[in-house]
């Protein structure tokens, strides 16, 4: 009886595949990903692995390859990914799902993702996310959204998985909630990270603030990638247009989504409460003298070597200007000339 049911199920899978007109040569195909989802759902719903024994995936793989000769994607390992794919984004993990799509087999929303979005991400990306997120549906959904928003290649996706972007995104200590109107406050918080990863830089261990800023500007493309989507570089040591002064903004950016300037002050030492006053002054001046008609309020961002979180929270609360405080990480430091010379002498 079980054998008959299994054969009928395999016949049904074959018909569904052909009806979807899936071409194995097409790697990025919503129909293909939707099919993988449905097959994963079948296996879970039928409790097929439990029902048909430990060799189920290998047997199913052989049956499907026989039924659909020349079609790739039915390796036993890929079938296991289909099950993980379905389980990771199924309604079991997202109880807040509402509504239904035209096909009643699929909910309209999976967490904050629509299935149309989910199925639009290449299968290779999904396999990387499945491997790296270890069943964490919230984390997996985060990286699917980021892939869609930024059109990430698989290599870029893997890079941000390596830098643990999920744990860093939107974690900056700020006063955005009360210093900016909604929804700009939420968007400003979301655009930030803590800490920022500066491992793409190669500078000496005894670097100073100027050398750090030099290195960031020299690697501005990688810096912009780390800052995130929407940042446009305006200038370094940007002069404040006030006669009789010699004040400069460390790094000035414009955020295309928030439609505002972002004043970035880089500190190679621990955060001090006095940093708030300096940054708030620069934000206020930029608001008055640089901001153009149609721009939103300027935002300040202090990126420092380290910070005391309690001091940072109290400090931002004293300012009426929107300011965030974040740390940076920099582990790929080059030895100083003295250390190189010392090592050579030892050799």
GROMACS .gro file of N, CA and C in nm, residues 1-60:
model
  180
    1UNK      N    1   0.084  -0.121   0.000
    1UNK     CA    2   0.000   0.000   0.000
    1UNK      C    3   0.087   0.126   0.000
    2UNK      N    4   0.191   0.123   0.086
    2UNK     CA    5   0.281   0.238   0.091
    2UNK      C    6   0.352   0.259  -0.041
    3UNK      N    7   0.390   0.148  -0.105
    3UNK     CA    8   0.461   0.157  -0.234
    3UNK      C    9   0.370   0.220  -0.338
    4UNK      N   10   0.242   0.179  -0.341
    4UNK     CA   11   0.147   0.235  -0.438
    4UNK      C   12   0.128   0.385  -0.416
    5UNK      N   13   0.113   0.426  -0.290
    5UNK     CA   14   0.097   0.568  -0.259
    5UNK      C   15   0.221   0.648  -0.300
    6UNK      N   16   0.338   0.588  -0.275
    6UNK     CA   17   0.462   0.657  -0.310
    6UNK      C   18   0.474   0.673  -0.461
    7UNK      N   19   0.438   0.571  -0.537
    7UNK     CA   20   0.445   0.579  -0.684
    7UNK      C   21   0.347   0.683  -0.739
    8UNK      N   22   0.228   0.688  -0.677
    8UNK     CA   23   0.129   0.788  -0.720
    8UNK      C   24   0.179   0.929  -0.689
    9UNK      N   25   0.244   0.944  -0.574
    9UNK     CA   26   0.299   1.074  -0.535
    9UNK      C   27   0.409   1.117  -0.632
   10UNK      N   28   0.496   1.024  -0.668
   10UNK     CA   29   0.604   1.054  -0.762
   10UNK      C   30   0.546   1.093  -0.898
   11UNK      N   31   0.440   1.024  -0.939
   11UNK     CA   32   0.374   1.060  -1.066
   11UNK      C   33   0.318   1.202  -1.058
   12UNK      N   34   0.260   1.237  -0.943
   12UNK     CA   35   0.205   1.370  -0.922
   12UNK      C   36   0.315   1.477  -0.926
   13UNK      N   37   0.430   1.447  -0.864
   13UNK     CA   38   0.544   1.539  -0.867
   13UNK      C   39   0.588   1.564  -1.010
   14UNK      N   40   0.595   1.456  -1.088
   14UNK     CA   41   0.637   1.466  -1.229
   14UNK      C   42   0.543   1.554  -1.309
   15UNK      N   43   0.414   1.537  -1.288
   15UNK     CA   44   0.315   1.617  -1.361
   15UNK      C   45   0.327   1.764  -1.322
   16UNK      N   46   0.341   1.791  -1.191
   16UNK     CA   47   0.354   1.928  -1.144
   16UNK      C   48   0.478   1.995  -1.202
   17UNK      N   49   0.585   1.918  -1.210
   17UNK     CA   50   0.709   1.973  -1.264
   17UNK      C   51   0.690   2.011  -1.410
   18UNK      N   52   0.632   1.922  -1.487
   18UNK     CA   53   0.614   1.948  -1.630
   18UNK      C   54   0.514   2.062  -1.653
   19UNK      N   55   0.411   2.068  -1.571
   19UNK     CA   56   0.312   2.174  -1.586
   19UNK      C   57   0.371   2.312  -1.556
   20UNK      N   58   0.469   2.314  -1.468
   20UNK     CA   59   0.534   2.440  -1.436
   20UNK      C   60   0.632   2.485  -1.543
   21UNK      N   61   0.661   2.394  -1.638
   21UNK     CA   62   0.753   2.423  -1.749
   21UNK      C   63   0.888   2.472  -1.697
   22UNK      N   64   0.939   2.400  -1.598
   22UNK     CA   65   1.066   2.435  -1.538
   22UNK      C   66   1.179   2.385  -1.626
   23UNK      N   67   1.273   2.468  -1.655
   23UNK     CA   68   1.389   2.432  -1.734
   23UNK      C   69   1.510   2.421  -1.642
   24UNK      N   70   1.577   2.306  -1.644
   24UNK     CA   71   1.689   2.284  -1.553
   24UNK      C   72   1.804   2.380  -1.578
   25UNK      N   73   1.814   2.432  -1.699
   25UNK     CA   74   1.925   2.523  -1.732
   25UNK      C   75   1.906   2.661  -1.670
   26UNK      N   76   1.786   2.693  -1.625
   26UNK     CA   77   1.758   2.824  -1.566
   26UNK      C   78   1.779   2.817  -1.416
   27UNK      N   79   1.878   2.890  -1.366
   27UNK     CA   80   1.912   2.881  -1.224
   27UNK      C   81   1.831   2.977  -1.139
   28UNK      N   82   1.790   3.091  -1.197
   28UNK     CA   83   1.712   3.189  -1.123
   28UNK      C   84   1.572   3.189  -1.181
   29UNK      N   85   1.483   3.118  -1.117
   29UNK     CA   86   1.351   3.098  -1.174
   29UNK      C   87   1.250   3.084  -1.061
   30UNK      N   88   1.155   3.176  -1.055
   30UNK     CA   89   1.057   3.172  -0.948
   30UNK      C   90   0.976   3.043  -0.948
   31UNK      N   91   0.946   2.993  -1.068
   31UNK     CA   92   0.871   2.868  -1.076
   31UNK      C   93   0.951   2.752  -1.016
   32UNK      N   94   1.081   2.753  -1.040
   32UNK     CA   95   1.166   2.648  -0.987
   32UNK      C   96   1.168   2.652  -0.835
   33UNK      N   97   1.188   2.773  -0.779
   33UNK     CA   98   1.194   2.786  -0.633
   33UNK      C   99   1.058   2.752  -0.571
   34UNK      N  100   0.951   2.792  -0.637
   34UNK     CA  101   0.817   2.759  -0.588
   34UNK      C  102   0.795   2.608  -0.590
   35UNK      N  103   0.848   2.544  -0.693
   35UNK     CA  104   0.836   2.398  -0.701
   35UNK      C  105   0.915   2.332  -0.587
   36UNK      N  106   1.035   2.381  -0.562
   36UNK     CA  107   1.115   2.326  -0.453
   36UNK      C  108   1.042   2.342  -0.320
   37UNK      N  109   0.980   2.458  -0.301
   37UNK     CA  110   0.901   2.482  -0.179
   37UNK      C  111   0.788   2.379  -0.167
   38UNK      N  112   0.716   2.358  -0.277
   38UNK     CA  113   0.601   2.267  -0.273
   38UNK      C  114   0.645   2.123  -0.248
   39UNK      N  115   0.759   2.083  -0.305
   39UNK     CA  116   0.808   1.948  -0.283
   39UNK      C  117   0.855   1.931  -0.138
   40UNK      N  118   0.921   2.035  -0.084
   40UNK     CA  119   0.959   2.031   0.057
   40UNK      C  120   0.836   2.020   0.146
   41UNK      N  121   0.731   2.093   0.109
   41UNK     CA  122   0.605   2.088   0.184
   41UNK      C  123   0.544   1.948   0.179
   42UNK      N  124   0.548   1.886   0.061
   42UNK     CA  125   0.498   1.749   0.047
   42UNK      C  126   0.568   1.654   0.144
   43UNK      N  127   0.700   1.660   0.142
   43UNK     CA  128   0.779   1.567   0.224
   43UNK      C  129   0.750   1.586   0.372
   44UNK      N  130   0.735   1.714   0.413
   44UNK     CA  131   0.706   1.742   0.553
   44UNK      C  132   0.563   1.699   0.588
   45UNK      N  133   0.468   1.737   0.504
   45UNK     CA  134   0.326   1.707   0.531
   45UNK      C  135   0.299   1.558   0.535
   46UNK      N  136   0.363   1.483   0.447
   46UNK     CA  137   0.343   1.338   0.440
   46UNK      C  138   0.425   1.262   0.543
   47UNK      N  139   0.511   1.336   0.614
   47UNK     CA  140   0.605   1.272   0.706
   47UNK      C  141   0.675   1.157   0.636
   48UNK      N  142   0.717   1.187   0.512
   48UNK     CA  143   0.769   1.083   0.423
   48UNK      C  144   0.895   1.016   0.475
   49UNK      N  145   0.983   1.094   0.535
   49UNK     CA  146   1.108   1.037   0.585
   49UNK      C  147   1.080   0.933   0.692
   50UNK      N  148   0.986   0.965   0.782
   50UNK     CA  149   0.950   0.872   0.888
   50UNK      C  150   0.877   0.750   0.832
   51UNK      N  151   0.794   0.778   0.731
   51UNK     CA  152   0.709   0.672   0.677
   51UNK      C  153   0.787   0.573   0.592
   52UNK      N  154   0.884   0.623   0.513
   52UNK     CA  155   0.951   0.537   0.416
   52UNK      C  156   1.091   0.494   0.457
   53UNK      N  157   1.136   0.536   0.575
   53UNK     CA  158   1.262   0.484   0.624
   53UNK      C  159   1.382   0.572   0.597
   54UNK      N  160   1.499   0.531   0.648
   54UNK     CA  161   1.621   0.612   0.645
   54UNK      C  162   1.675   0.636   0.505
   55UNK      N  163   1.646   0.547   0.413
   55UNK     CA  164   1.695   0.564   0.276
   55UNK      C  165   1.599   0.638   0.186
   56UNK      N  166   1.504   0.708   0.248
   56UNK     CA  167   1.398   0.773   0.170
   56UNK      C  168   1.451   0.870   0.064
   57UNK      N  169   1.542   0.960   0.102
   57UNK     CA  170   1.588   1.063   0.008
   57UNK      C  171   1.662   1.004  -0.111
   58UNK      N  172   1.744   0.903  -0.086
   58UNK     CA  173   1.816   0.839  -0.196
   58UNK      C  174   1.718   0.768  -0.290
   59UNK      N  175   1.617   0.702  -0.232
   59UNK     CA  176   1.517   0.632  -0.314
   59UNK      C  177   1.435   0.731  -0.396
   60UNK      N  178   1.391   0.838  -0.331
   60UNK     CA  179   1.312   0.940  -0.401
   60UNK      C  180   1.395   1.003  -0.513
   0.00000   0.00000   0.00000
